Tab-separated table of C-alpha atoms in Angstrom:
chain	number	residue	atom	x	y	z
X	5	MET	CA	56.403	25.294	15.993
X	6	LEU	CA	52.679	26.019	16.397
X	7	PRO	CA	50.958	27.464	13.335
X	8	ARG	CA	49.549	30.955	13.429
X	9	TYR	CA	45.786	31.059	13.086
X	10	ALA	CA	42.931	33.527	12.653
X	11	GLU	CA	39.380	32.402	13.448
X	12	LEU	CA	37.124	33.571	10.627
X	13	HIS	CA	33.729	32.134	11.630
X	14	CYS	CA	32.556	32.798	15.167
X	15	VAL	CA	29.185	33.900	16.548
X	16	SER	CA	28.525	35.499	19.915
X	17	ASN	CA	25.460	35.440	22.143
X	18	PHE	CA	24.119	38.248	19.949
X	19	SER	CA	23.182	35.402	17.588
X	20	PHE	CA	20.131	34.799	19.736
X	21	LEU	CA	19.826	31.271	21.187
X	22	ARG	CA	22.853	30.078	19.196
X	23	GLY	CA	26.002	31.651	20.564
X	24	ALA	CA	26.816	30.849	24.184
X	25	SER	CA	29.565	33.404	24.918
X	26	HIS	CA	29.748	37.171	25.214
X	27	PRO	CA	31.819	38.957	22.543
X	28	GLU	CA	34.268	40.072	25.236
X	29	GLU	CA	34.808	36.465	26.348
X	30	LEU	CA	35.546	35.391	22.783
X	31	VAL	CA	38.079	38.180	22.309
X	32	GLU	CA	39.832	37.467	25.604
X	33	ARG	CA	40.047	33.733	24.872
X	34	ALA	CA	41.360	34.283	21.340
X	35	GLN	CA	44.002	36.602	22.730
X	36	ALA	CA	44.989	34.060	25.385
X	37	LEU	CA	45.330	31.344	22.732
X	38	GLY	CA	47.632	33.521	20.653
X	39	TYR	CA	45.309	33.880	17.674
X	40	ALA	CA	46.457	36.243	14.948
X	41	ALA	CA	42.917	37.655	14.610
X	42	LEU	CA	39.293	36.906	15.422
X	43	ALA	CA	36.230	37.504	13.259
X	44	ILE	CA	32.872	38.059	14.948
X	45	THR	CA	30.299	36.867	12.410
X	46	ASP	CA	26.886	36.894	14.071
X	47	GLU	CA	23.989	35.637	11.972
X	48	CYS	CA	22.681	38.421	9.718
X	49	SER	CA	23.771	40.904	12.365
X	50	LEU	CA	26.587	43.214	13.404
X	51	ALA	CA	25.292	43.493	16.964
X	52	GLY	CA	28.182	41.708	18.658
X	53	VAL	CA	31.049	43.550	17.019
X	54	VAL	CA	30.783	46.723	19.104
X	55	ARG	CA	31.559	45.040	22.412
X	56	ALA	CA	34.118	42.840	20.718
X	57	HIS	CA	35.805	45.900	19.235
X	58	LEU	CA	36.068	47.670	22.563
X	59	ARG	CA	37.637	44.631	24.206
X	60	ALA	CA	39.894	43.896	21.242
X	61	ARG	CA	41.162	47.473	21.311
X	62	GLU	CA	42.157	46.978	24.951
X	63	THR	CA	43.884	43.643	24.333
X	64	GLY	CA	45.469	44.506	21.002
X	65	LEU	CA	43.850	41.570	19.188
X	66	PRO	CA	43.046	42.338	15.525
X	67	LEU	CA	39.276	42.077	15.066
X	68	VAL	CA	37.585	41.225	11.773
X	69	VAL	CA	34.013	42.433	11.288
X	70	GLY	CA	31.608	40.178	9.469
X	71	ALA	CA	28.308	38.285	9.449
X	72	GLU	CA	27.067	34.859	8.436
X	73	PHE	CA	23.975	34.072	6.379
X	74	SER	CA	22.036	30.919	5.701
X	75	LEU	CA	21.733	30.093	2.009
X	76	ARG	CA	18.548	28.065	2.438
X	77	ASP	CA	16.285	30.747	0.942
X	78	ALA	CA	18.779	31.562	-1.796
X	79	PHE	CA	19.711	28.015	-2.875
X	80	GLY	CA	17.504	25.635	-0.901
X	81	ASP	CA	20.468	24.197	0.960
X	82	ASP	CA	21.882	24.346	4.491
X	83	ALA	CA	25.187	25.863	3.399
X	84	ARG	CA	26.144	29.234	4.799
X	85	VAL	CA	28.151	32.179	3.555
X	86	VAL	CA	30.317	34.315	5.816
X	87	LEU	CA	30.988	37.865	4.612
X	88	LEU	CA	33.936	39.811	6.027
X	89	ALA	CA	34.355	43.566	5.581
X	90	THR	CA	37.750	44.637	4.270
X	91	THR	CA	37.130	48.412	4.272
X	92	ARG	CA	34.758	51.087	5.525
X	93	ASN	CA	32.860	50.783	2.258
X	94	GLY	CA	32.574	47.033	2.735
X	95	TYR	CA	31.166	47.563	6.221
X	96	GLY	CA	28.526	49.876	4.776
X	97	ASN	CA	27.650	47.365	2.049
X	98	LEU	CA	27.402	44.553	4.594
X	99	SER	CA	25.140	46.702	6.777
X	100	GLU	CA	22.904	47.399	3.782
X	101	LEU	CA	22.703	43.682	2.945
X	102	ILE	CA	21.697	42.828	6.516
X	103	THR	CA	19.008	45.507	6.444
X	104	ARG	CA	17.620	44.244	3.164
X	105	ALA	CA	17.507	40.618	4.340
X	106	ARG	CA	15.837	41.583	7.637
X	107	MET	CA	13.248	43.892	6.111
X	108	ARG	CA	11.763	41.235	3.843
X	109	ALA	CA	11.106	38.822	6.731
X	110	ASP	CA	9.201	38.796	10.002
X	111	LYS	CA	10.819	40.330	13.067
X	112	GLY	CA	13.600	38.135	14.420
X	113	THR	CA	14.186	36.388	11.090
X	114	TYR	CA	15.683	37.207	7.701
X	115	ARG	CA	15.700	36.042	4.083
X	116	LEU	CA	18.828	36.252	1.969
X	117	LEU	CA	18.105	35.783	-1.729
X	118	ALA	CA	20.538	34.877	-4.492
X	119	GLU	CA	19.828	38.235	-6.122
X	120	ASP	CA	21.189	39.968	-3.004
X	121	LEU	CA	24.631	38.643	-3.944
X	122	ASP	CA	24.408	39.363	-7.672
X	123	GLU	CA	26.712	42.375	-7.426
X	124	GLY	CA	29.177	40.567	-5.175
X	125	VAL	CA	28.978	42.928	-2.128
X	126	ASP	CA	31.920	45.218	-2.850
X	127	ASP	CA	34.854	45.276	-0.425
X	128	CYS	CA	33.723	42.113	1.345
X	129	LEU	CA	35.324	38.659	1.319
X	130	ALA	CA	33.146	35.545	1.128
X	131	LEU	CA	33.598	32.176	2.825
X	132	LEU	CA	31.258	29.461	1.601
X	133	VAL	CA	30.746	27.019	4.474
X	134	PRO	CA	29.264	23.758	3.116
X	135	SER	CA	26.594	21.650	4.703
X	136	PRO	CA	28.011	18.542	6.466
X	137	ALA	CA	25.787	16.543	4.112
X	138	VAL	CA	28.541	16.672	1.461
X	139	ALA	CA	30.539	14.240	3.623
X	140	VAL	CA	27.732	11.705	4.174
X	141	ASP	CA	27.616	8.541	2.056
X	142	GLY	CA	24.817	7.916	-0.401
X	143	PRO	CA	22.575	9.946	-2.718
X	144	GLN	CA	22.217	12.733	-0.138
X	145	ALA	CA	25.942	13.460	-0.356
X	146	GLU	CA	25.859	13.652	-4.139
X	147	ARG	CA	22.907	16.048	-4.115
X	148	ALA	CA	24.661	18.185	-1.506
X	149	ALA	CA	27.875	18.161	-3.547
X	150	ASP	CA	26.030	19.243	-6.699
X	151	CYS	CA	24.392	22.084	-4.809
X	152	LEU	CA	27.722	23.110	-3.286
X	153	ARG	CA	29.340	23.207	-6.730
X	154	ARG	CA	26.580	25.506	-7.996
X	155	GLN	CA	26.936	27.778	-4.972
X	156	ALA	CA	30.716	27.846	-5.288
X	157	ARG	CA	30.574	28.783	-8.979
X	158	PHE	CA	27.944	31.429	-8.273
X	159	LEU	CA	30.051	33.059	-5.555
X	160	ARG	CA	33.349	32.695	-7.409
X	161	GLU	CA	31.927	34.610	-10.359
X	162	ARG	CA	30.639	37.417	-8.133
X	163	PHE	CA	33.469	37.525	-5.602
X	164	ASP	CA	36.311	37.112	-8.057
X	165	GLY	CA	39.582	36.671	-6.168
X	166	ARG	CA	37.894	37.164	-2.805
X	167	CYS	CA	36.028	33.932	-2.163
X	168	TRP	CA	37.077	30.795	-0.283
X	169	LEU	CA	35.591	27.411	0.520
X	170	GLY	CA	35.474	27.163	4.312
X	171	VAL	CA	36.385	23.828	5.899
X	172	THR	CA	35.018	23.091	9.375
X	173	LEU	CA	36.465	19.992	11.075
X	174	LEU	CA	34.647	19.182	14.320
X	175	VAL	CA	35.792	15.588	15.004
X	176	ARG	CA	32.410	14.132	14.140
X	177	GLY	CA	33.459	11.034	12.241
X	178	HIS	CA	33.337	12.490	8.746
X	179	ASP	CA	36.289	14.895	8.859
X	180	ALA	CA	38.324	12.904	6.329
X	181	ALA	CA	35.351	12.673	3.972
X	182	LEU	CA	34.670	16.408	4.331
X	183	LEU	CA	38.298	17.244	3.593
X	184	GLU	CA	38.227	15.090	0.481
X	185	ALA	CA	34.843	16.380	-0.722
X	186	THR	CA	35.836	20.030	-0.309
X	187	ARG	CA	39.193	19.348	-2.000
X	188	ARG	CA	37.509	17.903	-5.086
X	189	ILE	CA	34.943	20.683	-5.307
X	190	ALA	CA	37.502	23.438	-4.667
X	191	GLU	CA	39.727	22.112	-7.450
X	192	ALA	CA	36.816	21.701	-9.846
X	193	VAL	CA	35.487	25.197	-9.233
X	194	GLY	CA	38.783	27.002	-8.748
X	195	LEU	CA	38.401	28.205	-5.173
X	196	PRO	CA	41.019	28.120	-2.412
X	197	ARG	CA	40.111	26.434	0.863
X	198	VAL	CA	40.482	27.903	4.338
X	199	ALA	CA	39.969	26.607	7.875
X	200	ALA	CA	36.902	27.914	9.718
X	201	GLY	CA	35.810	26.877	13.201
X	202	ASP	CA	32.052	27.595	13.184
X	203	VAL	CA	32.564	28.707	16.791
X	204	LEU	CA	29.612	29.017	19.183
X	205	CYS	CA	31.403	29.587	22.511
X	206	HIS	CA	34.785	30.484	23.933
X	207	LEU	CA	35.289	27.464	26.205
X	208	ARG	CA	34.485	23.769	25.937
X	209	SER	CA	32.665	24.026	29.289
X	210	ARG	CA	29.941	26.172	27.676
X	211	LYS	CA	28.565	23.112	25.870
X	212	ALA	CA	25.844	22.570	28.502
X	213	LEU	CA	24.651	26.162	28.115
X	214	GLN	CA	24.796	25.894	24.340
X	215	ASP	CA	22.647	22.738	24.464
X	216	THR	CA	20.132	24.551	26.649
X	217	LEU	CA	19.955	27.395	24.138
X	218	THR	CA	19.295	24.860	21.385
X	219	ALA	CA	16.445	23.361	23.398
X	220	ILE	CA	14.893	26.784	23.948
X	221	ARG	CA	15.290	27.718	20.286
X	222	ARG	CA	13.595	24.499	19.178
X	223	ASN	CA	11.013	24.606	21.977
X	224	THR	CA	11.893	20.997	22.784
X	225	PRO	CA	13.013	19.327	26.046
X	226	LEU	CA	16.732	18.613	26.163
X	227	LYS	CA	16.185	14.876	26.509
X	228	SER	CA	14.135	14.844	23.295
X	229	LEU	CA	16.569	16.725	21.066
X	230	GLY	CA	18.593	13.716	19.967
X	231	TYR	CA	20.724	14.498	16.897
X	232	ALA	CA	19.683	18.154	17.041
X	233	LEU	CA	22.361	18.537	19.718
X	234	ALA	CA	26.008	18.730	18.712
X	235	SER	CA	27.688	15.394	19.356
X	236	ASN	CA	30.682	17.007	21.041
X	237	ALA	CA	31.998	20.335	22.331
X	238	GLU	CA	34.336	21.150	19.453
X	239	GLN	CA	32.602	24.400	18.499
X	240	HIS	CA	34.689	26.454	20.887
X	241	LEU	CA	37.872	28.452	20.405
X	242	ARG	CA	40.398	25.632	20.231
X	243	SER	CA	44.112	25.733	20.942
X	244	ARG	CA	46.460	26.099	18.027
X	245	LEU	CA	47.994	22.743	18.949
X	246	ARG	CA	44.641	21.021	18.569
X	247	LEU	CA	43.938	22.819	15.321
X	248	ALA	CA	47.329	21.738	13.977
X	249	ARG	CA	46.404	18.122	14.661
X	250	LEU	CA	43.097	18.426	12.816
X	251	TYR	CA	43.759	20.643	9.788
X	252	PRO	CA	46.274	20.530	6.958
X	253	ARG	CA	48.812	23.289	7.535
X	254	GLU	CA	47.927	25.124	4.324
X	255	LEU	CA	44.301	25.600	5.472
X	256	LEU	CA	45.474	27.180	8.720
X	257	ASP	CA	47.984	29.403	6.920
X	258	GLU	CA	45.258	30.595	4.560
X	259	THR	CA	43.340	32.092	7.500
X	260	LEU	CA	46.139	34.640	7.843
X	261	GLU	CA	45.787	35.620	4.178
X	262	VAL	CA	42.058	36.209	4.616
X	263	ALA	CA	42.361	38.101	7.906
X	264	GLY	CA	45.228	40.197	6.540
X	265	ARG	CA	42.978	41.587	3.825
X	266	CYS	CA	40.397	42.786	6.361
X	267	ARG	CA	41.730	46.197	7.331
X	268	PHE	CA	38.480	47.761	8.509
X	269	SER	CA	38.117	48.851	12.132
X	270	LEU	CA	35.158	50.398	13.916
X	271	ASP	CA	37.587	53.162	14.928
X	272	GLU	CA	37.103	54.499	11.383
X	273	LEU	CA	33.474	55.299	12.145
X	274	ARG	CA	32.317	58.589	13.529
X	275	TYR	CA	29.017	60.379	13.833
X	276	GLU	CA	28.041	61.074	10.216
X	277	TYR	CA	24.717	62.806	9.773
X	278	PRO	CA	23.251	62.593	6.254
X	279	GLU	CA	24.315	65.672	4.292
X	280	GLU	CA	21.620	68.275	3.894
X	281	ILE	CA	20.657	69.800	0.567
X	282	VAL	CA	22.023	73.334	0.500
X	283	PRO	CA	21.617	76.022	-2.169
X	284	PRO	CA	24.106	76.081	-5.056
X	285	GLY	CA	27.324	77.798	-4.110
X	286	HIS	CA	26.970	76.941	-0.422
X	287	THR	CA	28.404	74.269	1.824
X	288	PRO	CA	26.673	73.115	5.027
X	289	THR	CA	29.077	75.397	6.911
X	290	SER	CA	28.374	78.497	4.865
X	291	TRP	CA	24.617	77.848	4.715
X	292	LEU	CA	24.329	77.421	8.492
X	293	ARG	CA	26.212	80.680	8.964
X	294	THR	CA	23.917	82.408	6.470
X	295	LEU	CA	20.741	81.181	8.200
X	296	ALA	CA	22.056	82.085	11.646
X	297	PHE	CA	22.873	85.664	10.653
X	298	GLU	CA	19.635	85.999	8.679
X	299	GLY	CA	17.793	85.145	11.889
X	300	LEU	CA	19.494	87.828	13.965
X	301	PRO	CA	17.450	90.871	12.725
X	302	ALA	CA	14.187	89.114	13.591
X	303	ARG	CA	15.469	88.328	17.077
X	304	TYR	CA	17.093	91.751	17.630
X	305	PRO	CA	15.247	94.415	15.565
X	306	GLY	CA	17.140	97.184	17.324
X	307	GLY	CA	20.562	95.696	16.605
X	308	THR	CA	22.380	92.592	17.765
X	309	PRO	CA	24.332	92.964	21.031
X	310	THR	CA	28.088	92.442	20.718
X	311	LYS	CA	27.874	89.695	23.342
X	312	VAL	CA	25.473	87.711	21.168
X	313	LEU	CA	27.535	88.187	17.994
X	314	GLU	CA	30.615	86.863	19.781
X	315	GLN	CA	28.628	83.922	21.131
X	316	VAL	CA	27.285	83.034	17.673
X	317	GLU	CA	30.758	83.211	16.122
X	318	ARG	CA	32.200	80.999	18.860
X	319	GLU	CA	29.449	78.421	18.456
X	320	LEU	CA	29.689	78.354	14.662
X	321	ALA	CA	33.447	77.774	14.883
X	322	LEU	CA	33.029	74.774	17.179
X	323	ILE	CA	30.123	73.374	15.146
X	324	ALA	CA	32.275	73.601	12.006
X	325	GLU	CA	35.233	71.982	13.745
X	326	LEU	CA	33.095	69.016	14.826
X	327	LYS	CA	31.210	68.928	11.476
X	328	TYR	CA	27.736	69.048	13.032
X	329	GLU	CA	26.273	71.604	10.595
X	330	PRO	CA	24.011	69.086	8.759
X	331	TYR	CA	22.304	68.186	12.034
X	332	PHE	CA	21.509	71.825	12.847
X	333	LEU	CA	20.248	72.369	9.304
X	334	THR	CA	17.971	69.333	9.538
X	335	VAL	CA	16.410	70.375	12.838
X	336	ALA	CA	15.971	73.943	11.590
X	337	ASP	CA	14.247	72.608	8.454
X	338	ILE	CA	11.880	70.428	10.495
X	339	VAL	CA	10.959	73.351	12.766
X	340	ARG	CA	10.489	75.650	9.773
X	341	PHE	CA	8.216	73.083	8.097
X	342	ALA	CA	6.135	72.572	11.271
X	343	ARG	CA	5.577	76.284	11.731
X	344	SER	CA	4.664	76.713	8.073
X	345	ARG	CA	1.793	74.276	8.779
X	346	GLY	CA	0.848	75.944	12.035
X	347	ILE	CA	2.111	72.996	14.082
X	348	LEU	CA	3.209	74.162	17.529
X	349	CYS	CA	6.778	73.203	18.396
X	350	GLN	CA	9.424	74.261	20.868
X	351	GLY	CA	13.062	73.350	21.379
X	352	ARG	CA	14.102	72.651	24.945
X	353	GLY	CA	16.793	71.090	27.106
X	354	SER	CA	20.490	71.777	26.718
X	355	ALA	CA	19.911	73.249	23.245
X	356	ALA	CA	18.532	76.305	25.016
X	357	ASN	CA	22.166	77.153	25.801
X	358	SER	CA	22.842	77.763	22.111
X	359	ALA	CA	22.687	81.195	20.526
X	360	VAL	CA	22.703	79.532	17.082
X	361	CYS	CA	19.590	77.542	17.968
X	362	TYR	CA	17.956	80.780	19.083
X	363	CYS	CA	18.864	82.512	15.811
X	364	LEU	CA	17.489	79.557	13.820
X	365	GLY	CA	14.165	79.787	15.678
X	366	ILE	CA	14.587	76.378	17.318
X	367	THR	CA	14.656	77.641	20.921
X	368	GLU	CA	13.318	80.734	22.676
X	369	VAL	CA	15.977	81.475	25.309
X	370	ASP	CA	17.533	84.857	24.476
X	371	PRO	CA	21.309	84.677	25.110
X	372	ALA	CA	21.330	88.472	25.550
X	373	ARG	CA	19.041	88.163	28.584
X	374	ALA	CA	20.294	84.889	30.065
X	375	SER	CA	23.618	83.360	30.982
X	376	VAL	CA	23.880	80.480	28.532
X	377	LEU	CA	26.550	77.808	28.812
X	378	PHE	CA	27.093	76.393	25.333
X	379	GLU	CA	29.405	73.675	26.687
X	380	ARG	CA	26.382	72.066	28.339
X	381	PHE	CA	25.104	71.495	24.819
X	382	ILE	CA	28.237	70.767	22.769
X	383	SER	CA	31.698	70.127	24.111
X	384	ARG	CA	34.865	69.289	22.258
X	385	GLU	CA	36.028	67.208	25.208
X	386	ARG	CA	32.877	65.040	25.329
X	387	ASN	CA	33.329	64.056	21.678
X	388	GLU	CA	29.687	63.129	21.218
X	389	PRO	CA	27.049	64.497	18.847
X	390	PRO	CA	24.557	67.152	19.974
X	391	ASP	CA	21.012	66.347	21.005
X	392	ILE	CA	18.396	68.962	20.142
X	393	ASP	CA	15.077	68.107	21.783
X	394	VAL	CA	12.044	69.594	20.073
X	395	ASP	CA	8.490	69.051	21.332
X	396	PHE	CA	5.620	69.009	18.828
X	397	GLU	CA	1.911	69.082	19.577
X	398	HIS	CA	1.024	65.422	19.758
X	399	GLN	CA	-2.208	65.641	17.752
X	400	ARG	CA	-0.285	66.699	14.672
């Protein structure tokens, strides 16, 4: 009977000039191979998971969200760590880590430091993927093994009970040595091992494209790359039969344990605008209502028409239902600040169909004198956040 398997280390073409397959192709191939789950782990990026999620939702394949990071800047070694989000909080922490690593480096690159992992990245699992150098004979292997032991201890202490040593077997002549080296280090450090494919494409036939991407990335002709090119095409999504012939069964079974702990789905995300500061005793809902009704006397000194009052109440009810109050409060605050400095500004577009925007002073279309259609601005059926366009004088 074929073992069940979840791929935990796989990059898409959103890992620029490394991955050779679209996220959708990876999901479809994993589904066709009968994988239990697939992790998209682009390098210091979550860019590929959106397309993968949409396709996985259609196919029913469980998708794990993660990212991989080089440890060269953190430990001076070619090992990598793969972080997998287990919850919504873990996804947020992983996003923050990616931002931090990207912001300290030039555009298109990143720097992950050891201090970035000091707190362990809550609600994320860690897979330490060693450099192949640990399986090479000679002093280089011993140095690599020493470094791997330090990294493993570092991560085990910070990811207590949620860290594994990843084992990548790519039929490159040192698989047996790599298995033995990782076994010794895992036992010495106290980490479980797990199979990880280090996948770059969905099909073996993408090897030629992947080689071309390597040549472009290194700015070197293909014929001059030599050992910089992978010696075979094993970094694709392989059949479970082939995996069973390469890996000990317990390493394949452990992938299911890891994937099973990753319960986060992008379906948990929704439009969440940062909460506005509101006066004590108010919520965003009550404060928006207060500001809207405070604005009515200025707009209608002779009394507010019944039609407008009904329109405002209807809009406030829908805004509250969809939880968009913080967005309205933010825009109103920006407009209020601009006008306090004498900066000309004017709301326009579909927001002009909103009586609430008119009461807040954002727009200037009087709903008592025009036929406004609020549904052009916000609709329950569209299920998308509002877009209030405000023009400001460009000099200021």
